[in-house]
Short mmCIF file of C-alpha atoms in Angstrom, two decimals:
data_model
loop_
_atom_site.label_atom_id
_atom_site.label_comp_id
_atom_site.label_asym_id
_atom_site.label_seq_id
_atom_site.Cartn_x
_atom_site.Cartn_y
_atom_site.Cartn_z
CA GLU A 236 83.03 38.79 63.81
CA THR A 237 83.60 36.32 61.89
CA GLY A 238 85.84 33.25 60.49
CA VAL A 239 89.54 34.01 62.02
CA THR A 240 90.63 37.20 63.83
CA GLN A 241 93.95 38.32 65.18
CA THR A 242 95.15 40.61 66.56
CA PRO A 243 96.89 42.87 66.42
CA ARG A 244 97.63 43.42 62.95
CA HIS A 245 100.88 45.33 63.23
CA LEU A 246 103.54 44.84 65.97
CA VAL A 247 106.86 45.98 66.23
CA MET A 248 108.98 44.59 68.87
CA GLY A 249 112.59 44.98 69.94
CA MET A 250 114.69 42.31 71.06
CA THR A 251 114.39 42.15 75.11
CA ASN A 252 110.16 43.03 74.78
CA LYS A 253 107.50 40.86 75.64
CA LYS A 254 105.07 40.47 73.58
CA SER A 255 101.72 38.04 72.11
CA LEU A 256 100.29 37.32 69.03
CA LYS A 257 96.47 36.87 69.68
CA CYS A 258 94.15 34.34 68.17
CA GLU A 259 90.58 33.98 67.55
CA GLN A 260 87.91 31.17 65.77
CA HIS A 261 84.41 32.13 65.66
CA LEU A 262 83.62 29.34 63.32
CA GLY A 263 83.52 25.78 66.39
CA HIS A 264 86.79 23.66 64.93
CA ASN A 265 88.48 22.13 67.27
CA ALA A 266 91.91 21.90 66.13
CA MET A 267 94.46 25.57 65.70
CA TYR A 268 97.98 26.47 63.27
CA TRP A 269 100.54 28.63 63.67
CA TYR A 270 102.35 29.61 60.60
CA LYS A 271 105.15 31.70 59.80
CA GLN A 272 105.20 33.18 57.15
CA SER A 273 109.00 35.36 55.32
CA ALA A 274 110.01 36.65 52.56
CA LYS A 275 110.73 34.15 49.82
CA LYS A 276 109.98 31.09 51.77
CA PRO A 277 107.07 28.84 52.21
CA LEU A 278 105.05 28.57 55.28
CA GLU A 279 106.26 27.08 58.11
CA LEU A 280 104.15 25.70 60.18
CA MET A 281 104.83 25.64 64.00
CA PHE A 282 102.82 24.06 66.61
CA VAL A 283 99.29 22.39 65.74
CA TYR A 284 96.41 21.82 68.48
CA SER A 285 93.80 19.75 69.15
CA LEU A 286 90.85 20.37 70.99
CA GLU A 287 93.67 22.43 73.37
CA GLU A 288 95.78 20.39 73.32
CA ARG A 289 99.24 20.60 71.21
CA VAL A 290 99.56 17.93 68.97
CA GLU A 291 102.62 19.24 67.28
CA ASN A 292 105.65 21.29 67.52
CA ASN A 293 108.03 21.47 64.47
CA SER A 294 111.43 22.31 65.91
CA VAL A 295 110.47 26.24 66.89
CA PRO A 296 112.97 28.00 69.66
CA SER A 297 111.66 28.02 72.80
CA ARG A 298 111.03 32.07 72.55
CA PHE A 299 108.27 31.18 70.94
CA SER A 300 105.84 30.31 73.56
CA PRO A 301 101.96 29.06 72.09
CA GLU A 302 98.72 28.93 74.84
CA CYS A 303 95.81 27.07 73.76
CA PRO A 304 93.50 27.98 77.44
CA ASN A 305 90.25 27.16 74.61
CA SER A 306 89.09 25.59 71.73
CA SER A 307 88.31 29.29 70.79
CA HIS A 308 91.84 31.23 71.24
CA LEU A 309 95.69 30.15 70.73
CA PHE A 310 98.36 32.12 71.62
CA LEU A 311 102.11 33.11 70.56
CA HIS A 312 103.77 34.66 73.21
CA LEU A 313 107.82 36.06 72.09
CA HIS A 314 110.16 37.24 74.20
CA THR A 315 113.76 38.29 73.24
CA LEU A 316 112.99 37.42 69.51
CA GLN A 317 115.79 38.15 66.64
CA PRO A 318 115.80 40.27 63.12
CA GLU A 319 114.66 37.24 61.27
CA ASP A 320 111.76 36.77 63.07
CA SER A 321 110.35 39.36 62.35
CA ALA A 322 107.50 37.71 59.56
CA LEU A 323 104.50 37.41 58.94
CA TYR A 324 102.32 35.22 61.63
CA LEU A 325 99.47 33.31 60.77
CA CYS A 326 96.56 31.55 62.44
CA ALA A 327 94.50 29.11 61.17
CA SER A 328 91.98 26.95 62.37
CA SER A 329 90.09 23.59 61.13
CA GLN A 330 86.99 21.03 61.97
CA ASP A 331 89.98 18.23 62.77
CA LEU A 332 93.17 16.18 62.59
CA PRO A 333 93.41 16.82 59.39
CA ASP A 334 90.69 19.09 57.21
CA THR A 335 90.42 22.68 55.59
CA GLN A 336 91.99 25.43 56.80
CA TYR A 337 90.86 28.70 57.80
CA PHE A 338 93.27 31.44 58.44
CA GLY A 339 92.67 34.68 59.18
CA PRO A 340 94.45 38.70 57.88
CA GLY A 341 98.00 37.75 59.58
CA THR A 342 100.06 39.44 62.40
CA ARG A 343 102.81 41.39 60.92
CA LEU A 344 105.79 41.16 62.80
CA THR A 345 108.63 43.30 62.98
CA VAL A 346 112.06 42.83 65.73
CA LEU A 347 113.86 45.29 65.87
CA ALA B 155 108.31 13.67 54.35
CA GLN B 156 105.88 15.93 51.59
CA SER B 157 106.68 18.34 49.69
CA VAL B 158 104.87 20.56 47.53
CA THR B 159 106.84 22.67 44.36
CA GLN B 160 105.12 25.11 42.51
CA PRO B 161 107.96 25.70 39.38
CA ASP B 162 106.72 29.28 38.20
CA ILE B 163 107.60 32.07 40.95
CA HIS B 164 105.95 34.43 38.43
CA ILE B 165 103.22 34.20 36.02
CA THR B 166 101.89 37.18 33.49
CA VAL B 167 98.60 36.96 32.26
CA SER B 168 96.42 38.87 30.24
CA GLU B 169 93.34 40.30 31.15
CA GLY B 170 91.03 37.37 29.68
CA ALA B 171 93.60 35.22 28.77
CA SER B 172 93.03 31.30 30.44
CA LEU B 173 95.92 31.26 33.70
CA GLU B 174 97.31 26.91 34.73
CA LEU B 175 99.23 27.14 37.44
CA ARG B 176 101.30 24.35 37.83
CA CYS B 177 101.69 22.66 41.38
CA ASN B 178 104.11 18.92 41.61
CA TYR B 179 103.38 16.40 45.70
CA SER B 180 105.74 14.36 46.38
CA TYR B 181 103.62 11.88 48.57
CA GLY B 182 103.90 8.44 48.99
CA ALA B 183 99.92 8.24 49.69
CA THR B 184 97.10 10.02 48.49
CA PRO B 185 97.77 13.50 49.78
CA TYR B 186 94.33 16.74 51.12
CA LEU B 187 95.01 19.08 48.19
CA PHE B 188 94.22 22.48 48.20
CA TRP B 189 95.08 25.70 46.62
CA TYR B 190 94.69 28.97 48.44
CA VAL B 191 94.97 32.23 46.56
CA GLN B 192 96.36 35.13 49.01
CA SER B 193 96.06 39.32 48.49
CA PRO B 194 98.63 41.81 49.88
CA GLY B 195 98.59 42.56 53.49
CA GLN B 196 95.84 39.36 53.80
CA GLY B 197 95.21 35.97 54.98
CA LEU B 198 95.42 33.38 53.02
CA GLN B 199 92.46 32.80 51.69
CA LEU B 200 90.62 28.74 50.45
CA LEU B 201 90.19 28.47 46.31
CA LEU B 202 89.21 25.25 46.23
CA LYS B 203 90.62 21.18 47.58
CA TYR B 204 91.08 18.04 47.03
CA PHE B 205 89.77 14.65 49.67
CA SER B 206 89.21 12.36 46.45
CA GLY B 207 86.41 11.65 44.21
CA ASP B 208 85.80 13.32 41.75
CA THR B 209 89.42 13.98 40.15
CA LEU B 210 88.34 17.85 38.83
CA VAL B 211 87.29 19.90 41.12
CA GLN B 212 85.69 23.07 41.30
CA GLY B 213 87.05 26.02 43.24
CA ILE B 214 84.95 29.33 44.04
CA LYS B 215 86.24 32.62 41.92
CA GLY B 216 85.36 30.14 38.60
CA PHE B 217 88.64 28.41 39.18
CA GLU B 218 89.37 24.68 39.24
CA ALA B 219 91.89 21.43 39.58
CA GLU B 220 92.46 18.90 38.67
CA PHE B 221 94.62 15.53 40.47
CA LYS B 222 96.34 13.42 38.69
CA ARG B 223 98.12 10.66 40.55
CA SER B 224 100.28 9.54 37.37
CA GLN B 225 102.44 13.25 37.40
CA SER B 226 101.65 14.03 41.11
CA SER B 227 100.38 17.06 39.89
CA PHE B 228 97.01 19.62 41.61
CA ASN B 229 97.12 22.39 38.43
CA LEU B 230 94.74 25.49 39.12
CA ARG B 231 93.48 26.62 36.06
CA LYS B 232 90.75 29.68 35.12
CA PRO B 233 89.48 30.05 31.43
CA SER B 234 89.35 33.94 31.52
CA VAL B 235 91.22 35.69 34.25
CA HIS B 236 90.12 39.56 35.94
CA TRP B 237 92.58 41.86 36.60
CA SER B 238 91.34 41.42 40.56
CA ASP B 239 92.99 37.89 40.51
CA ALA B 240 96.53 39.00 40.93
CA ALA B 241 97.24 37.52 43.87
CA GLU B 242 100.23 35.18 45.38
CA TYR B 243 98.69 31.23 44.98
CA PHE B 244 100.37 28.75 47.52
CA CYS B 245 99.05 24.90 46.55
CA ALA B 246 99.77 22.73 49.26
CA VAL B 247 99.31 18.97 50.75
CA GLY B 248 97.98 17.94 54.26
CA VAL B 249 98.65 14.04 55.58
CA SER B 250 97.42 12.40 57.78
CA GLY B 251 99.18 11.22 61.02
CA GLY B 252 102.26 10.59 62.09
CA GLY B 253 102.47 14.11 64.10
CA ALA B 254 102.23 15.42 61.03
CA ASP B 255 98.90 16.87 61.04
CA GLY B 256 99.44 20.83 59.35
CA LEU B 257 99.76 21.97 55.53
CA THR B 258 103.21 22.05 54.15
CA PHE B 259 103.42 25.10 51.47
CA GLY B 260 104.68 25.55 47.15
CA LYS B 261 106.73 28.91 47.66
CA GLY B 262 103.66 30.42 45.52
CA THR B 263 103.19 31.54 42.32
CA HIS B 264 102.67 35.67 42.03
CA LEU B 265 100.52 36.33 39.36
CA ILE B 266 100.32 39.80 37.54
CA ILE B 267 97.25 40.66 35.33
CA GLN B 268 98.43 42.84 32.29
CA PRO B 269 94.88 45.01 30.62
#
């Protein structure tokens, strides 16, 4: 595997479910990011991690919980989501802050 | 806080014609500037970036962009588009420090290629 990978690519969940999105980067980068892409809205930065420490949390609801166990992996834990949380969730990584970011293919999330 | 404006939501261009996609940013200092392209169902692919130096930057797939400080612009150009260029194009601004180390994106421009 090369670049940035995300699993699953598609996820459908009910509002009471708990699920996790996974991101893995094979680029040796030090920083990782979660973005949300909704229809007709700009990409929104959610979280930034640098060297496994969270450096930014853009007022994201607590029903989204990130985890960065090491510099290659990033998770987004989801619980009690709302239908308006349905979106494409993109992970990205960069060598440092700030720097060029490389994106994964995204997870298409649908909340019923 | 920084912001990015892409004034054109949709642009239609004939195959073989030239292309210019507009991007304006708002930021007090010189930002880092990027253009990304997104095909349906895919993530974002970096086309080119500007950090410093020569204000005309070359990217992949025959794209180029010019940073104009006086106009706070970073427009993307291509002399001759191909049908495979049909996609969503995003301009982005990156800044350093102050708890804002991610990118701020414009809303995107949807490029349609006519045969």
